[in-house]
Coordinates of C-alpha atoms in Angstrom, one line a residue:
M245 CA 112.8 124.0 151.3
L246 CA 109.9 123.0 149.0
D247 CA 107.4 125.8 148.7
L248 CA 104.2 125.0 150.6
K249 CA 101.9 126.2 147.9
R250 CA 103.8 124.3 145.2
R251 CA 103.7 121.1 147.3
I252 CA 99.9 121.4 147.6
E253 CA 99.5 122.1 143.9
I254 CA 101.6 119.1 142.9
A255 CA 99.5 116.9 145.3
K256 CA 96.3 118.2 143.7
G257 CA 97.7 117.4 140.3
K258 CA 97.7 121.0 139.2
E259 CA 101.4 121.2 138.7
R260 CA 104.0 118.6 137.5
A261 CA 106.6 117.3 140.0
E262 CA 110.3 117.3 139.2
L263 CA 110.2 113.5 138.9
V264 CA 107.5 110.9 138.8
L265 CA 108.2 107.2 139.1
K266 CA 105.3 105.5 137.3
N267 CA 103.5 102.2 137.1
L268 CA 104.8 100.8 140.4
K269 CA 103.6 98.3 143.0
I270 CA 104.1 100.4 146.1
V271 CA 104.8 98.7 149.4
N272 CA 102.8 100.6 152.1
V273 CA 104.4 99.8 155.4
F274 CA 101.7 101.7 157.3
S275 CA 98.6 99.9 155.9
H276 CA 100.4 96.6 155.1
E277 CA 99.3 96.5 151.5
I278 CA 100.6 96.9 148.0
I279 CA 99.2 99.8 146.0
E280 CA 99.6 100.3 142.3
G281 CA 100.4 103.8 141.2
D282 CA 103.0 106.5 140.8
I283 CA 105.3 108.4 143.2
A284 CA 105.7 112.1 142.7
I285 CA 109.0 113.6 143.9
E286 CA 110.0 117.2 144.4
D287 CA 113.2 118.5 146.0
G288 CA 114.2 115.1 147.3
K289 CA 110.8 114.5 149.0
I290 CA 107.8 112.4 148.2
V291 CA 104.9 114.8 147.6
A292 CA 102.2 112.5 146.3
I293 CA 101.2 109.0 145.5
G294 CA 98.6 108.0 143.0
S295 CA 98.3 109.0 139.3
Y296 CA 100.6 111.9 138.5
K297 CA 102.7 113.5 135.7
G298 CA 106.2 114.8 136.0
K299 CA 108.7 117.0 134.2
E300 CA 110.8 113.8 134.2
E301 CA 109.1 110.4 134.3
I302 CA 110.6 106.9 134.8
D303 CA 108.5 104.0 133.9
G304 CA 108.8 101.4 136.7
K305 CA 107.1 98.7 134.5
G306 CA 105.4 97.0 137.4
L307 CA 108.4 96.8 139.7
Y308 CA 107.9 96.8 143.5
A309 CA 108.7 100.0 145.2
S310 CA 110.1 99.8 148.8
P311 CA 111.4 102.4 151.1
G312 CA 115.2 102.5 151.2
L313 CA 116.6 99.8 153.5
I314 CA 118.2 100.6 156.8
D315 CA 121.0 98.6 158.6
G316 CA 120.4 99.1 162.3
H317 CA 123.9 98.1 163.5
V318 CA 127.0 97.7 161.4
H319 CA 130.8 98.0 161.7
I320 CA 131.9 99.5 158.4
E321 CA 135.5 98.3 159.2
S322 CA 134.4 94.7 158.8
S323 CA 134.0 95.3 155.1
L324 CA 137.7 96.2 155.0
V325 CA 136.9 99.3 153.0
T326 CA 136.3 103.0 153.6
P327 CA 132.8 104.5 154.2
G328 CA 132.8 105.8 150.6
E329 CA 133.7 102.4 149.1
F330 CA 131.3 100.7 151.5
A331 CA 128.5 103.0 150.1
K332 CA 129.4 101.9 146.5
A333 CA 129.0 98.3 147.6
V334 CA 125.7 98.5 149.6
V335 CA 123.7 101.2 147.9
P336 CA 123.2 99.1 144.8
K337 CA 121.9 96.4 147.2
G338 CA 119.1 98.8 148.3
T339 CA 120.6 100.2 151.5
T340 CA 120.2 103.9 151.8
C341 CA 120.9 104.4 155.5
I342 CA 123.1 102.8 158.2
I343 CA 123.7 103.2 161.9
A344 CA 127.4 102.4 162.2
D345 CA 129.4 101.7 165.3
P346 CA 133.1 102.7 164.7
H347 CA 134.2 100.6 167.6
E348 CA 137.0 98.9 165.7
I349 CA 138.8 102.1 164.5
A350 CA 138.1 103.8 167.8
N351 CA 140.1 101.0 169.6
V352 CA 143.0 101.9 167.4
C353 CA 142.8 105.6 166.9
G354 CA 140.4 106.9 169.6
T355 CA 138.3 110.0 168.8
S356 CA 140.5 110.6 165.7
G357 CA 139.0 107.4 164.3
I358 CA 135.5 108.5 165.0
E359 CA 136.1 111.9 163.4
Y360 CA 137.6 110.2 160.4
M361 CA 134.5 108.1 160.0
L362 CA 132.3 111.1 160.2
K363 CA 134.4 113.0 157.6
A364 CA 134.8 110.1 155.2
S365 CA 131.0 109.4 155.2
E366 CA 130.0 113.0 154.3
N367 CA 128.3 113.8 151.0
L368 CA 127.4 110.2 150.1
P369 CA 124.2 108.8 148.7
L370 CA 124.0 106.8 151.9
D371 CA 123.0 108.3 155.2
V372 CA 125.7 107.3 157.7
F373 CA 124.8 107.8 161.4
L374 CA 127.2 106.8 164.1
M375 CA 126.9 105.5 167.6
F376 CA 129.7 106.6 170.0
P377 CA 131.7 103.5 171.0
S378 CA 131.1 102.8 174.7
C379 CA 133.9 100.3 175.4
V380 CA 137.3 101.6 174.3
P381 CA 139.3 99.6 175.4
A382 CA 137.0 96.7 175.2
T383 CA 138.5 95.0 178.2
Q384 CA 141.4 95.7 180.6
F385 CA 143.1 92.5 179.6
E386 CA 144.7 93.8 176.4
T387 CA 146.4 96.9 175.2
S388 CA 144.4 99.1 172.9
G389 CA 145.4 102.1 170.9
A390 CA 143.1 104.5 172.9
V391 CA 141.0 105.0 176.0
L392 CA 137.7 106.9 175.6
S393 CA 136.1 108.5 178.7
D394 CA 132.8 110.2 179.5
E395 CA 134.5 113.5 178.7
D396 CA 135.2 112.2 175.1
I397 CA 131.6 111.2 174.8
K398 CA 130.4 114.7 175.9
A399 CA 132.6 116.4 173.4
L400 CA 131.0 114.6 170.4
I401 CA 127.6 113.4 171.5
D402 CA 125.7 116.5 170.4
N403 CA 126.8 116.0 166.8
D404 CA 123.5 115.4 164.8
R405 CA 125.0 112.4 163.1
I406 CA 125.9 110.7 166.4
L407 CA 122.6 109.1 167.6
G408 CA 123.7 107.7 170.9
L409 CA 126.0 105.3 172.8
G410 CA 127.2 102.2 171.0
E411 CA 126.9 98.6 172.2
L412 CA 127.4 98.5 175.9
M413 CA 129.5 95.3 176.0
D414 CA 130.7 95.7 179.6
Y415 CA 127.4 94.7 181.1
P416 CA 128.9 93.4 184.3
S417 CA 130.1 97.0 185.1
V418 CA 126.7 98.3 184.2
I419 CA 124.9 95.9 186.6
S420 CA 127.5 96.5 189.4
C421 CA 127.1 100.3 189.0
N422 CA 130.7 100.9 188.1
E423 CA 131.2 104.7 188.3
K424 CA 133.2 105.0 185.1
V425 CA 130.5 103.2 183.1
L426 CA 127.6 105.1 184.7
K427 CA 129.4 108.4 183.8
K428 CA 129.5 107.2 180.2
I429 CA 125.8 106.4 180.2
N430 CA 125.0 109.9 181.7
A431 CA 127.3 111.5 179.1
A432 CA 125.0 110.2 176.4
R433 CA 122.5 112.8 177.5
G434 CA 119.4 110.8 177.0
K435 CA 120.2 109.6 173.5
I436 CA 119.6 105.9 172.6
I437 CA 121.9 103.3 174.1
D438 CA 122.7 100.0 172.2
G439 CA 123.0 96.8 174.1
H440 CA 125.4 93.9 173.9
G441 CA 124.3 91.4 176.6
P442 CA 123.1 88.1 175.3
S443 CA 123.6 86.1 178.4
I444 CA 121.9 88.4 180.9
E445 CA 118.7 87.1 182.6
D446 CA 116.0 87.9 185.1
K447 CA 116.9 90.8 187.5
E448 CA 120.2 91.4 186.0
L449 CA 118.5 91.9 182.6
A450 CA 116.0 94.3 184.3
A451 CA 119.0 96.2 185.8
Y452 CA 120.6 96.5 182.4
V453 CA 117.4 97.9 180.9
A454 CA 116.9 100.2 183.9
A455 CA 120.3 101.7 183.0
G456 CA 118.8 102.9 179.7
V457 CA 119.8 100.2 177.3
K458 CA 117.1 100.1 174.5
T459 CA 118.4 97.7 171.8
E460 CA 119.9 94.2 171.6
H461 CA 121.6 92.7 168.5
E462 CA 123.3 89.7 170.2
C463 CA 120.2 87.5 170.6
S464 CA 120.8 83.9 169.4
T465 CA 117.7 82.2 170.9
T466 CA 114.0 82.9 170.8
K467 CA 114.0 83.0 174.6
E468 CA 116.5 85.8 174.6
L469 CA 114.5 87.7 172.0
L470 CA 111.2 87.3 173.9
D471 CA 112.7 88.2 177.3
R472 CA 114.0 91.5 175.9
L473 CA 110.9 92.3 174.0
R474 CA 108.8 92.0 177.2
L475 CA 111.0 94.7 178.7
G476 CA 110.4 97.1 175.8
M477 CA 113.7 96.6 174.1
Y478 CA 114.1 96.8 170.3
I479 CA 115.6 93.6 168.8
L480 CA 118.0 93.9 165.9
I481 CA 117.9 90.6 164.2
R482 CA 121.4 89.9 162.8
E483 CA 122.5 88.2 159.6
G484 CA 126.2 88.9 159.3
S485 CA 129.1 86.8 158.2
A486 CA 130.2 85.1 161.4
A487 CA 126.9 85.3 163.3
R488 CA 123.7 84.4 161.4
N489 CA 120.8 84.4 163.8
L490 CA 117.9 85.3 161.5
S491 CA 116.5 81.8 160.6
E492 CA 116.2 81.0 164.3
L493 CA 114.9 84.3 165.7
I494 CA 112.3 84.9 163.0
K495 CA 110.4 81.9 164.5
A496 CA 109.4 84.2 167.4
V497 CA 108.3 87.2 165.4
N498 CA 104.6 87.6 165.1
P499 CA 102.1 90.4 164.2
Y500 CA 102.0 91.5 167.8
N501 CA 105.7 92.0 168.4
L502 CA 106.8 92.7 164.8
R503 CA 107.0 96.4 165.3
R504 CA 109.8 96.1 167.9
C505 CA 112.0 94.1 165.5
L506 CA 114.5 95.3 162.9
F507 CA 117.4 94.0 160.9
C508 CA 121.2 94.5 161.1
T509 CA 124.3 92.9 159.7
D510 CA 126.8 93.8 162.4
D511 CA 129.9 92.4 160.7
R512 CA 129.6 91.5 157.0
H513 CA 132.7 90.7 155.0
P514 CA 133.4 91.7 151.4
E515 CA 132.6 88.4 149.8
D516 CA 129.2 88.1 151.5
I517 CA 128.2 91.6 150.5
I518 CA 129.2 91.1 146.8
K519 CA 127.8 87.6 146.6
D520 CA 124.6 87.6 148.7
G521 CA 123.9 91.3 149.4
H522 CA 123.4 93.4 152.4
I523 CA 120.1 94.1 154.2
N524 CA 118.3 92.8 151.1
N525 CA 119.8 89.5 152.1
N526 CA 118.1 89.8 155.4
L527 CA 114.8 90.3 153.6
K528 CA 115.4 87.2 151.4
V529 CA 116.3 85.0 154.3
A530 CA 113.3 86.2 156.4
V531 CA 110.8 85.6 153.6
K532 CA 112.4 82.2 152.8
N533 CA 111.7 81.3 156.5
G534 CA 108.1 82.2 156.3
L535 CA 107.8 85.9 157.1
D536 CA 105.5 87.8 154.7
P537 CA 107.3 90.2 152.5
I538 CA 105.6 93.4 153.6
S539 CA 106.4 92.6 157.3
A540 CA 110.0 92.0 156.4
I541 CA 110.2 95.3 154.5
A542 CA 108.7 97.1 157.5
M543 CA 111.4 95.6 159.7
A544 CA 114.1 96.8 157.3
T545 CA 112.7 100.3 157.0
L546 CA 110.0 101.8 159.2
N547 CA 110.9 99.9 162.4
A548 CA 114.6 100.9 162.1
A549 CA 113.6 104.5 161.5
E550 CA 111.4 104.6 164.5
C551 CA 113.9 102.8 166.8
Y552 CA 116.5 105.4 166.0
D553 CA 114.1 108.3 165.6
L554 CA 115.1 109.0 162.0
K555 CA 112.6 111.6 160.9
G556 CA 111.4 111.3 157.3
K557 CA 112.8 107.8 156.7
G558 CA 111.4 104.3 156.6
A559 CA 108.3 104.7 154.4
I560 CA 107.0 105.7 151.0
S561 CA 104.6 108.4 152.1
I562 CA 103.9 112.1 151.6
G563 CA 106.6 114.2 153.3
Y564 CA 109.1 111.4 153.5
D565 CA 112.6 111.4 152.0
A566 CA 112.5 110.0 148.5
D567 CA 114.8 107.0 149.4
I568 CA 113.2 104.3 147.2
V569 CA 114.3 100.9 146.0
L570 CA 112.7 99.2 143.0
F571 CA 112.8 95.4 143.4
K572 CA 112.3 92.9 140.6
D573 CA 110.3 90.7 143.0
L574 CA 109.7 90.2 146.8
E575 CA 111.5 86.9 146.9
S576 CA 115.0 87.5 145.6
F577 CA 114.9 91.2 146.5
E578 CA 117.1 92.0 143.6
P579 CA 117.3 95.8 143.3
I580 CA 116.8 97.2 139.8
M581 CA 117.0 100.9 140.7
V582 CA 117.9 102.8 143.9
F583 CA 116.9 106.4 144.5
K584 CA 118.4 108.6 147.2
N585 CA 116.6 111.9 147.9
G586 CA 114.9 111.5 144.5
K587 CA 118.2 110.9 142.6
L588 CA 118.9 107.7 140.7
V589 CA 122.1 106.5 142.4
A590 CA 122.3 102.8 141.4
K591 CA 120.9 100.6 138.6
D592 CA 121.2 96.9 137.9
G593 CA 123.5 96.3 140.8
R594 CA 126.0 99.1 139.9
P595 CA 126.6 102.4 141.6
L596 CA 126.0 105.6 139.5
F597 CA 128.2 107.7 141.7
D598 CA 131.9 108.2 142.5
V599 CA 133.4 108.9 145.9
K600 CA 136.3 111.1 146.9
K601 CA 139.2 109.5 148.8
V602 CA 139.5 111.1 152.3
V603 CA 143.0 111.1 153.6
D604 CA 143.6 111.7 157.3
S605 CA 147.1 111.3 158.7
S606 CA 145.7 110.5 162.1
V607 CA 144.5 107.1 161.0
L608 CA 147.5 106.1 158.9
N609 CA 150.9 104.6 160.0
R610 CA 149.3 102.9 163.0
I611 CA 152.0 100.2 163.4
N612 CA 154.4 100.8 166.3
I613 CA 156.5 97.6 166.7
K614 CA 160.2 97.8 167.4
D615 CA 163.0 95.2 166.9
I616 CA 161.1 92.3 165.3
N617 CA 163.2 89.2 165.6
E618 CA 163.0 85.4 166.3
D619 CA 163.5 85.9 170.0
M620 CA 160.0 87.5 170.2
F621 CA 158.5 84.1 169.3
R622 CA 160.5 81.8 171.6
L623 CA 158.0 80.1 173.9
K624 CA 159.6 78.9 177.1
L625 CA 157.5 76.7 179.4
K626 CA 158.2 75.7 183.1
E627 CA 156.8 72.2 182.6
D628 CA 156.0 69.9 179.7
V629 CA 152.2 70.1 180.3
A630 CA 150.8 73.1 178.5
N631 CA 147.5 75.0 178.3
I632 CA 146.3 74.6 174.7
I633 CA 143.8 76.7 172.8
K634 CA 141.7 74.0 171.0
L635 CA 139.7 75.3 168.1
L636 CA 136.1 74.1 167.5
P637 CA 134.9 73.7 163.9
F638 CA 132.8 76.6 162.5
S639 CA 132.8 78.4 165.9
L640 CA 134.5 81.4 167.5
V641 CA 134.4 79.5 170.8
T642 CA 137.5 77.7 171.9
K643 CA 138.3 75.1 174.5
K644 CA 141.0 75.0 177.1
V645 CA 142.8 71.7 177.1
K646 CA 146.0 70.5 178.9
K647 CA 148.4 68.5 176.9
K648 CA 151.9 67.0 177.3
V649 CA 154.3 68.6 174.9
L650 CA 157.9 67.9 173.9
L651 CA 160.4 70.6 174.9
R652 CA 163.9 71.4 174.0
D653 CA 165.7 73.3 176.8
K654 CA 162.3 74.1 178.1
E655 CA 161.4 75.7 174.7
F656 CA 158.3 74.7 172.8
R657 CA 158.9 74.1 169.1
C658 CA 156.2 73.3 166.6
E659 CA 158.4 70.9 164.6
D660 CA 158.6 68.6 167.7
N661 CA 154.8 68.7 168.3
E662 CA 152.7 67.5 165.4
G663 CA 149.3 69.3 165.1
L664 CA 150.3 72.1 167.4
L665 CA 151.0 75.7 166.2
K666 CA 152.4 78.8 167.8
L667 CA 150.2 81.9 168.3
A668 CA 151.6 85.3 168.9
V669 CA 149.8 88.6 169.8
I670 CA 152.2 91.6 169.5
E671 CA 151.2 95.0 170.8
R672 CA 151.3 97.4 167.9
H673 CA 149.9 100.7 169.2
K674 CA 152.4 102.1 171.8
G675 CA 155.6 100.2 171.2
T676 CA 155.4 98.5 174.6
G677 CA 157.1 95.4 173.4
N678 CA 154.3 93.2 174.8
V679 CA 154.2 89.8 173.2
G680 CA 151.6 87.2 174.2
L681 CA 152.5 83.6 173.2
G682 CA 150.3 80.5 173.1
I683 CA 149.7 77.1 171.5
V684 CA 146.8 76.3 169.2
E685 CA 145.4 72.9 168.2
G686 CA 143.2 72.2 165.2
F687 CA 144.1 75.0 162.7
G688 CA 146.0 72.6 160.5
L689 CA 148.6 75.0 159.1
K690 CA 151.8 73.5 157.8
G691 CA 154.9 75.2 156.4
G692 CA 154.3 78.9 157.0
A693 CA 152.5 81.7 158.9
I694 CA 149.5 84.0 158.6
A695 CA 149.4 87.4 160.2
T696 CA 146.8 90.2 160.5
T697 CA 146.3 93.5 162.3
I698 CA 142.6 92.7 162.4
A699 CA 142.4 91.2 165.9
H700 CA 139.3 92.0 167.8
D701 CA 138.8 94.1 169.7
S702 CA 142.1 96.0 170.3
H703 CA 143.5 95.0 166.9
N704 CA 147.0 94.2 167.9
L705 CA 149.2 92.1 165.4
I706 CA 148.2 88.4 165.6
I707 CA 150.3 85.7 163.9
I708 CA 149.9 82.0 163.7
G709 CA 152.6 79.7 162.3
D710 CA 154.6 76.5 162.6
N711 CA 158.1 78.1 162.6
D712 CA 159.6 81.3 164.0
R713 CA 161.3 82.3 160.7
D714 CA 158.0 82.6 158.8
M715 CA 156.4 84.4 161.7
V716 CA 159.2 87.0 161.7
T717 CA 158.8 87.4 157.9
A718 CA 155.0 87.9 158.3
A719 CA 155.5 90.5 161.1
L720 CA 158.0 92.4 159.0
E721 CA 155.7 92.4 156.0
I722 CA 152.8 93.7 158.1
Q723 CA 155.1 96.4 159.4
R724 CA 156.2 97.3 155.8
V725 CA 152.6 97.7 154.5
K726 CA 151.5 99.5 157.7
G727 CA 148.9 97.0 158.6
G728 CA 146.9 94.3 156.8
V729 CA 146.8 90.6 156.2
T730 CA 149.6 88.4 154.9
V731 CA 150.5 84.8 154.2
V732 CA 154.1 83.5 154.3
S733 CA 155.8 80.2 153.5
K734 CA 159.5 79.2 153.6
G735 CA 160.6 82.8 154.1
E736 CA 158.6 84.1 151.1
V737 CA 155.6 86.4 151.2
L738 CA 153.0 84.7 149.1
S739 CA 150.3 87.4 149.2
T740 CA 149.4 90.5 151.2
L741 CA 146.4 92.7 151.5
P742 CA 147.5 96.1 152.7
L743 CA 145.1 97.8 155.2
P744 CA 146.8 101.2 155.7
I745 CA 143.8 102.9 157.3
A746 CA 144.2 102.0 161.0
G747 CA 145.4 98.5 160.0
L748 CA 141.8 97.8 159.4
M749 CA 140.7 99.2 156.0
S750 CA 141.9 99.6 152.5
D751 CA 141.2 102.6 150.3
D752 CA 140.7 100.3 147.3
D753 CA 137.2 99.3 146.1
I754 CA 135.5 96.3 147.7
E755 CA 135.9 94.0 144.6
T756 CA 139.7 94.5 144.6
V757 CA 139.9 93.9 148.4
N758 CA 137.8 90.8 148.1
Q759 CA 139.9 89.5 145.2
K760 CA 143.1 89.8 147.3
L761 CA 141.5 88.4 150.4
S762 CA 140.2 85.4 148.5
E763 CA 143.7 84.8 147.1
I764 CA 145.1 84.8 150.7
I765 CA 142.4 82.4 151.9
K766 CA 143.0 80.1 148.9
I767 CA 146.7 80.0 149.5
A768 CA 146.1 79.2 153.2
Y769 CA 143.9 76.3 152.3
E770 CA 145.8 74.9 149.3
R771 CA 149.5 75.6 150.1
L772 CA 149.5 75.8 153.9
N773 CA 146.9 73.1 154.4
V774 CA 144.7 75.1 156.9
S775 CA 141.7 73.1 157.9
R776 CA 138.6 74.0 156.0
D777 CA 136.7 73.9 159.2
F778 CA 138.0 77.4 159.8
D779 CA 138.2 80.7 157.9
P780 CA 142.0 81.3 158.0
V781 CA 141.6 85.0 158.5
M782 CA 138.4 85.4 160.5
T783 CA 139.2 82.6 162.9
L784 CA 142.6 84.1 163.6
A785 CA 141.1 87.6 164.1
F786 CA 138.9 86.3 166.9
L787 CA 141.6 84.3 168.8
A788 CA 142.6 87.6 170.5
L789 CA 139.1 88.5 171.8
P790 CA 139.0 87.9 175.6
V791 CA 135.2 87.9 175.9
I792 CA 134.4 84.8 173.9
P793 CA 135.0 81.6 175.9
E794 CA 137.1 79.7 176.7
L795 CA 140.7 80.4 176.2
K796 CA 142.1 83.4 174.2
L797 CA 145.4 85.2 173.8
T798 CA 146.1 88.9 174.2
D799 CA 149.4 90.9 174.1
M800 CA 149.3 90.4 177.9
G801 CA 149.2 86.7 177.8
L802 CA 147.0 83.6 177.8
F803 CA 143.5 84.5 179.1
N804 CA 140.9 82.3 180.6
V805 CA 137.6 83.9 179.7
I806 CA 135.6 81.7 182.1
N807 CA 137.6 82.7 185.2
F808 CA 138.7 86.1 183.9
T809 CA 142.3 85.4 184.8
F810 CA 145.5 85.0 183.0
E811 CA 147.0 81.5 182.8
V812 CA 150.5 81.1 184.2

């Protein structure tokens, strides 16, 4: 710990600090102003601001100094890389702290997945805090790899890096006082609880907040935002890959409610991180939509730190951690240098650190499927009028439609039904043999199949194709690489992205992962003629999520999200 007398002497200017960042335009999130001066740093802490000399000095040459950026809610798994590789991608973008919800890997691996994420995120120049996933499994209408109870929460909740209970998606059970859910809330022992209830209103919303829910990142309208602010919730304004709510929600942010709003990415894919950035992209979009830069920076720093009670973070001020980003300007928010605990860890968009690969056998080899064959994909129907999953352009929402189909011996075949594809969800955790089969309209694929073990939220193996042979080939390829994404045509594997860590993450760097994923998407569009109204991989991954209307497919069958019933 920094000696008290030395700290005072440095602040008085009587002694030189270890490091002084000089000639900066310092963003003060407390006073809402920009102050020209130097930042004196000792033992990883800011000890003074003004005019100082250091044992080492770095000339900022008029750059803007901001506190390190904080992502209030993110699933690292959505980047398809490990926590270490994720850090190498986002730290150069100015992010020095994240609150991660390992909901995806927990649905595959249970507490082993959470412990892996804790271990793999140690000793990084990125503070990684976790929220304990509250909904594993996400629903009772699918087979997940694990079940987490209130006893599991109690076993880990006291870890200093676990800040509270993750997004409480099962809001109907909260409002109806389901005993199991209430036990989970009580197991959080007073720590913060994240919300996930965009459609709740009036007294049901009051009941949700009364249960202890303090944040919401699922707002898509200004009304939802204001309703929740009035009840004292924090609003995490999201700008992810699939859901981009910032441009709309920022309209309702004003000087009076600003301090209860912060930023998050939730799910951000490799290409978007590389191309557009991370939380610095939220800043750019917010300012472009009329928010003043200092307010935007406060939302990305101080507000997030206060929401999650992160002591010593969120400001450039005496006694705070020396987590500092030097921006070229307050429009593009292009980071020139990033400091973590007073150490230069990124410069000109490049990380200045390496990470160790963390190997944990408990999150590897998570594919348990037996006897893959064409019989698994035979879709028998009782009548020639079928329930169809109709895709909507640029949306995760689907429509349920009924359509007359041509059958051969009561079997549906794609080659007899132009524009209709077969969808399969194969249980891959416990070897149950469960296979859900359905029909999809609008995807546009011809002459092949696409498969992935990224299938929210239980992450079973999901495959879409127009012939059983290629669907089998795709399933066998996924089994071979122990999880991932693959594209197949005419019995040939055209490209595969292995994701051996829980079938969700690669241990390669994000540039390599993005290159391979981009290749798969290009093949899907150009060789398999997938409609450009849909992301071939992301759209497929969400067709198994039985909480987004209207019709979805799980390993248990075709599920009507409106009625919460399986279709016969």
